[in-house]
């Protein structure tokens, strides 16, 4: 009965209402404002746009934002794997507390993390005072940016790898062990390849989060142009100087990067799925 | 006629899941829809219940046209393959659900609901299980709760989708005998879907053999075994070992 | 089959997008454990030698303590540096109280709205088939991928004086930017995905059977939702709401851009922390920060309780 196309969706009620509300809400809160951003930066000619987004100060900020995000994600990939491994495989006092607190960087407001890290790593801070005699300055340098990004990125790797480790079949390891493999061989040849997609996903997530991060970084960074100024801060600076169009242009570049990372993460996810989806 | 299916067709894309099916089920009958998976039997059952809509054709229950009547107003009992018990409600409340959601003027008083539920618990042999939650029950017990819940609203017809599909072999056998006996007591017109030839032949008064959205043959178990109408029916029944209809 | 297809990241196979940005609080969490119980642990027969094992545990715990624990401890240490009296005095400053009030108001606006949105979106996405569904799911996740600064910027571009609607709004005496509406919009934006994210996989895993059963039994659409769907998703709702609330109260970048930092008026708690800190009023800054840290800890505790609770329910 083509006069009732709606019915093909089955008998549950409320589809039109629920979908309609969802679309209107998303459209008003998310889509329309994002369009405003892109349209705003379209006020520039291509040459102007290019000049704005490739200004030397911005280039320096890209290097810092992307470089520090990359290194932070890499550090967290190594130590996140270690933490996930220890949390799933071993029993030790305080394990449950560690497990619960791994999410703290996600739950702690970024401004709080920012001032706490600054206090720790400044010259007279708990950690900074031991680094200073060694000639290592953290607060108000690019290293400080790195520290903040390491903090916020940790849960992403741990929480992506942990379920995979829990899911890993013990028989696999035992089979390898009965074939004479050493524990290290079991890890590097049996476990690590299985973890690789999750590790890559965790890395990308931590990286994507770090690029956009603002609150935890600006306190510890010192924000010196060309040295320790991250890209999101430049958007804020332009805004404070009423350079709305310039801010929109830089934001558009960052949006493009975010979208590419979304695509990358989606591709990684389907890689995960293709390899490991269980057919029950 | 209790159920009259009149030229029902349902397509998914170009594929006709149910293809111009006609069928009548008499009052108090127990009919099996038998066929391989993908033969359209479950879709047909859901169309009778009102859970799916047909592209064309009519459904009549006790002589009145139900084609455009929403599922909740058809007064059918439906037993889902995976029970679909409300996991947050006790067995008692599961069975009482259909009575509790009635508009105030048709709703029995609490005492009446209690009496009815206890009656049904007795009927499905779960008298002491009222306070349990569904996941504290075995598969066979859940299936019986699902049946009691469907019967609680005094349905005009009872529809069962692979009622024993998710159970292991031993429990299946026991429940078959029990369902047959229950139907004998309750006498509500019932249609059940199955892909198991033995099950259909053992329980049903009549068996409807379906294939690719069409009916191949409608007959009593004895007739079916004696004279399969098409090569498909013969082949499909060859797997059946039990030759004794109930 | 009750079993559900999972892939290694512990997510359902049909989750296709950036939702993982929200994952940390969830991936080790309850949705996964509800659908899939990890195999019972057997005593290890083989594996790393005890010394190596101890070394691994020690270095993992050390890294955790350095990265996560020290900042947390530092917040409370710095807050109480000048004693409890100074701490309490810092918190009872009128500006601090105004910031607390504003933060609560923002959470009270953003959380209920995103709860309603989350339920509506999850109902449409989990219970029905329609074209463009995966695109819609990606859109819901989008705010996770966008820098918070950009989340603020877009509203300035819409409603600011130089923005699209700015001139019209100021002609009518309506303030959005540097006022409560702008703060609310920015907060809603960054918290849009939390509840929906939680409910979609949960409702997908529960299927439509129970709702259909209720409808066959004569329940109306509203009765079905109230008596069947809602009880089944209540822990998911609680879970989504706490995460949403934590982010709403703690958001910094997005609200910073639209706030204008007017003391006592448009300063939320995180912004108040910034202002005090930039004025070298460190102890007061950490005092306000300690409240937010407490909020984070409470969030993690409630989250752990909800997880335990759902384990219980699924084991019942």
mmCIF file of N, CA, C and O in Angstrom, chain B residues 133-169:
data_model
loop_
_atom_site.group_PDB
_atom_site.id
_atom_site.type_symbol
_atom_site.label_atom_id
_atom_site.label_comp_id
_atom_site.label_asym_id
_atom_site.label_seq_id
_atom_site.Cartn_x
_atom_site.Cartn_y
_atom_site.Cartn_z
ATOM 1 N N UNK B 133 12.929 -12.737 38.473
ATOM 2 C CA UNK B 133 13.146 -11.936 37.269
ATOM 3 C C UNK B 133 13.482 -12.863 36.108
ATOM 4 O O UNK B 133 13.979 -13.981 36.319
ATOM 5 N N UNK B 134 13.197 -12.432 34.884
ATOM 6 C CA UNK B 134 13.389 -13.314 33.726
ATOM 7 C C UNK B 134 14.768 -13.967 33.676
ATOM 8 O O UNK B 134 14.879 -15.144 33.342
ATOM 9 N N UNK B 135 15.827 -13.211 34.022
ATOM 10 C CA UNK B 135 17.139 -13.851 33.879
ATOM 11 C C UNK B 135 17.475 -14.801 35.025
ATOM 12 O O UNK B 135 18.572 -15.323 35.097
ATOM 13 N N UNK B 136 16.492 -15.045 35.912
ATOM 14 C CA UNK B 136 16.678 -16.088 36.921
ATOM 15 C C UNK B 136 15.979 -17.383 36.495
ATOM 16 O O UNK B 136 15.851 -18.294 37.289
ATOM 17 N N UNK B 137 15.502 -17.393 35.248
ATOM 18 C CA UNK B 137 14.756 -18.558 34.773
ATOM 19 C C UNK B 137 15.526 -19.267 33.671
ATOM 20 O O UNK B 137 16.350 -18.669 32.984
ATOM 21 N N UNK B 138 15.227 -20.547 33.491
ATOM 22 C CA UNK B 138 15.800 -21.280 32.369
ATOM 23 C C UNK B 138 15.046 -20.901 31.095
ATOM 24 O O UNK B 138 13.993 -20.275 31.143
ATOM 25 N N UNK B 139 15.614 -21.300 29.961
ATOM 26 C CA UNK B 139 14.992 -20.970 28.684
ATOM 27 C C UNK B 139 13.562 -21.484 28.583
ATOM 28 O O UNK B 139 12.650 -20.772 28.164
ATOM 29 N N UNK B 140 13.340 -22.723 29.005
ATOM 30 C CA UNK B 140 12.008 -23.303 28.920
ATOM 31 C C UNK B 140 11.018 -22.570 29.816
ATOM 32 O O UNK B 140 9.863 -22.335 29.437
ATOM 33 N N UNK B 141 11.502 -22.162 31.001
ATOM 34 C CA UNK B 141 10.625 -21.417 31.918
ATOM 35 C C UNK B 141 10.270 -20.056 31.331
ATOM 36 O O UNK B 141 9.134 -19.603 31.408
ATOM 37 N N UNK B 142 11.270 -19.424 30.721
ATOM 38 C CA UNK B 142 10.993 -18.114 30.103
ATOM 39 C C UNK B 142 9.940 -18.239 29.020
ATOM 40 O O UNK B 142 9.052 -17.411 28.892
ATOM 41 N N UNK B 143 10.071 -19.305 28.230
ATOM 42 C CA UNK B 143 9.124 -19.494 27.153
ATOM 43 C C UNK B 143 7.714 -19.653 27.708
ATOM 44 O O UNK B 143 6.750 -19.124 27.150
ATOM 45 N N UNK B 144 7.584 -20.315 28.831
ATOM 46 C CA UNK B 144 6.254 -20.510 29.414
ATOM 47 C C UNK B 144 5.715 -19.211 29.992
ATOM 48 O O UNK B 144 4.516 -18.953 29.923
ATOM 49 N N UNK B 145 6.618 -18.374 30.540
ATOM 50 C CA UNK B 145 6.171 -17.054 31.003
ATOM 51 C C UNK B 145 5.667 -16.234 29.823
ATOM 52 O O UNK B 145 4.618 -15.581 29.887
ATOM 53 N N UNK B 146 6.422 -16.298 28.712
ATOM 54 C CA UNK B 146 6.022 -15.546 27.519
ATOM 55 C C UNK B 146 4.638 -15.983 27.060
ATOM 56 O O UNK B 146 3.793 -15.166 26.669
ATOM 57 N N UNK B 147 4.385 -17.273 27.155
ATOM 58 C CA UNK B 147 3.085 -17.816 26.754
ATOM 59 C C UNK B 147 1.989 -17.323 27.698
ATOM 60 O O UNK B 147 0.921 -16.889 27.259
ATOM 61 N N UNK B 148 2.270 -17.358 28.994
ATOM 62 C CA UNK B 148 1.285 -16.900 29.976
ATOM 63 C C UNK B 148 0.981 -15.417 29.766
ATOM 64 O O UNK B 148 -0.166 -14.981 29.847
ATOM 65 N N UNK B 149 2.033 -14.636 29.473
ATOM 66 C CA UNK B 149 1.842 -13.207 29.261
ATOM 67 C C UNK B 149 0.931 -12.967 28.060
ATOM 68 O O UNK B 149 0.068 -12.098 28.078
ATOM 69 N N UNK B 150 1.144 -13.771 27.012
ATOM 70 C CA UNK B 150 0.322 -13.604 25.815
ATOM 71 C C UNK B 150 -1.127 -14.000 26.079
ATOM 72 O O UNK B 150 -2.059 -13.383 25.570
ATOM 73 N N UNK B 151 -1.323 -15.021 26.927
ATOM 74 C CA UNK B 151 -2.688 -15.505 27.192
ATOM 75 C C UNK B 151 -3.441 -14.603 28.159
ATOM 76 O O UNK B 151 -4.674 -14.644 28.220
ATOM 77 N N UNK B 152 -2.702 -13.780 28.908
ATOM 78 C CA UNK B 152 -3.328 -12.995 29.970
ATOM 79 C C UNK B 152 -4.401 -12.048 29.440
ATOM 80 O O UNK B 152 -5.346 -11.720 30.143
ATOM 81 N N UNK B 153 -4.241 -11.591 28.225
ATOM 82 C CA UNK B 153 -5.202 -10.613 27.705
ATOM 83 C C UNK B 153 -6.363 -11.280 26.962
ATOM 84 O O UNK B 153 -7.096 -10.619 26.232
ATOM 85 N N UNK B 154 -6.521 -12.609 27.164
ATOM 86 C CA UNK B 154 -7.548 -13.368 26.445
ATOM 87 C C UNK B 154 -7.534 -13.083 24.964
ATOM 88 O O UNK B 154 -8.516 -12.554 24.410
ATOM 89 N N UNK B 155 -6.442 -13.406 24.293
ATOM 90 C CA UNK B 155 -6.337 -13.056 22.874
ATOM 91 C C UNK B 155 -7.320 -13.859 22.038
ATOM 92 O O UNK B 155 -7.710 -14.969 22.409
ATOM 93 N N UNK B 156 -7.710 -13.263 20.905
ATOM 94 C CA UNK B 156 -8.590 -13.975 19.997
ATOM 95 C C UNK B 156 -7.847 -15.070 19.257
ATOM 96 O O UNK B 156 -8.405 -16.105 18.922
ATOM 97 N N UNK B 157 -6.568 -14.808 18.986
ATOM 98 C CA UNK B 157 -5.721 -15.840 18.384
ATOM 99 C C UNK B 157 -4.357 -15.771 19.046
ATOM 100 O O UNK B 157 -3.955 -14.722 19.553
ATOM 101 N N UNK B 158 -3.678 -16.909 19.038
ATOM 102 C CA UNK B 158 -2.343 -16.968 19.638
ATOM 103 C C UNK B 158 -1.335 -17.259 18.524
ATOM 104 O O UNK B 158 -1.495 -18.209 17.758
ATOM 105 N N UNK B 159 -0.322 -16.392 18.434
ATOM 106 C CA UNK B 159 0.683 -16.552 17.387
ATOM 107 C C UNK B 159 2.030 -16.805 18.037
ATOM 108 O O UNK B 159 2.433 -16.069 18.942
ATOM 109 N N UNK B 160 2.727 -17.852 17.587
ATOM 110 C CA UNK B 160 4.008 -18.193 18.209
ATOM 111 C C UNK B 160 5.097 -18.264 17.148
ATOM 112 O O UNK B 160 4.981 -19.011 16.173
ATOM 113 N N UNK B 161 6.151 -17.462 17.338
ATOM 114 C CA UNK B 161 7.244 -17.418 16.366
ATOM 115 C C UNK B 161 8.371 -18.324 16.837
ATOM 116 O O UNK B 161 9.041 -18.016 17.815
ATOM 117 N N UNK B 162 8.563 -19.445 16.146
ATOM 118 C CA UNK B 162 9.611 -20.413 16.534
ATOM 119 C C UNK B 162 9.624 -20.595 18.049
ATOM 120 O O UNK B 162 10.630 -20.327 18.704
ATOM 121 N N UNK B 163 8.529 -21.061 18.629
ATOM 122 C CA UNK B 163 8.438 -21.026 20.088
ATOM 123 C C UNK B 163 9.526 -21.840 20.791
ATOM 124 O O UNK B 163 9.875 -21.544 21.917
ATOM 125 N N UNK B 164 10.067 -22.840 20.106
ATOM 126 C CA UNK B 164 11.064 -23.666 20.793
ATOM 127 C C UNK B 164 12.445 -23.516 20.171
ATOM 128 O O UNK B 164 13.361 -24.262 20.466
ATOM 129 N N UNK B 165 12.570 -22.526 19.307
ATOM 130 C CA UNK B 165 13.794 -22.387 18.512
ATOM 131 C C UNK B 165 15.048 -22.214 19.322
ATOM 132 O O UNK B 165 16.119 -22.682 18.933
ATOM 133 N N UNK B 166 14.921 -21.532 20.467
ATOM 134 C CA UNK B 166 16.136 -21.205 21.220
ATOM 135 C C UNK B 166 16.405 -22.211 22.341
ATOM 136 O O UNK B 166 17.238 -21.968 23.189
ATOM 137 N N UNK B 167 15.708 -23.333 22.327
ATOM 138 C CA UNK B 167 15.854 -24.279 23.439
ATOM 139 C C UNK B 167 16.631 -25.517 23.007
ATOM 140 O O UNK B 167 16.688 -25.849 21.824
ATOM 141 N N UNK B 168 17.197 -26.219 23.983
ATOM 142 C CA UNK B 168 17.922 -27.426 23.585
ATOM 143 C C UNK B 168 16.966 -28.598 23.383
ATOM 144 O O UNK B 168 15.800 -28.571 23.767
ATOM 145 N N UNK B 169 17.480 -29.620 22.748
ATOM 146 C CA UNK B 169 16.639 -30.683 22.198
ATOM 147 C C UNK B 169 15.698 -31.319 23.217
ATOM 148 O O UNK B 169 14.513 -31.514 22.940
#
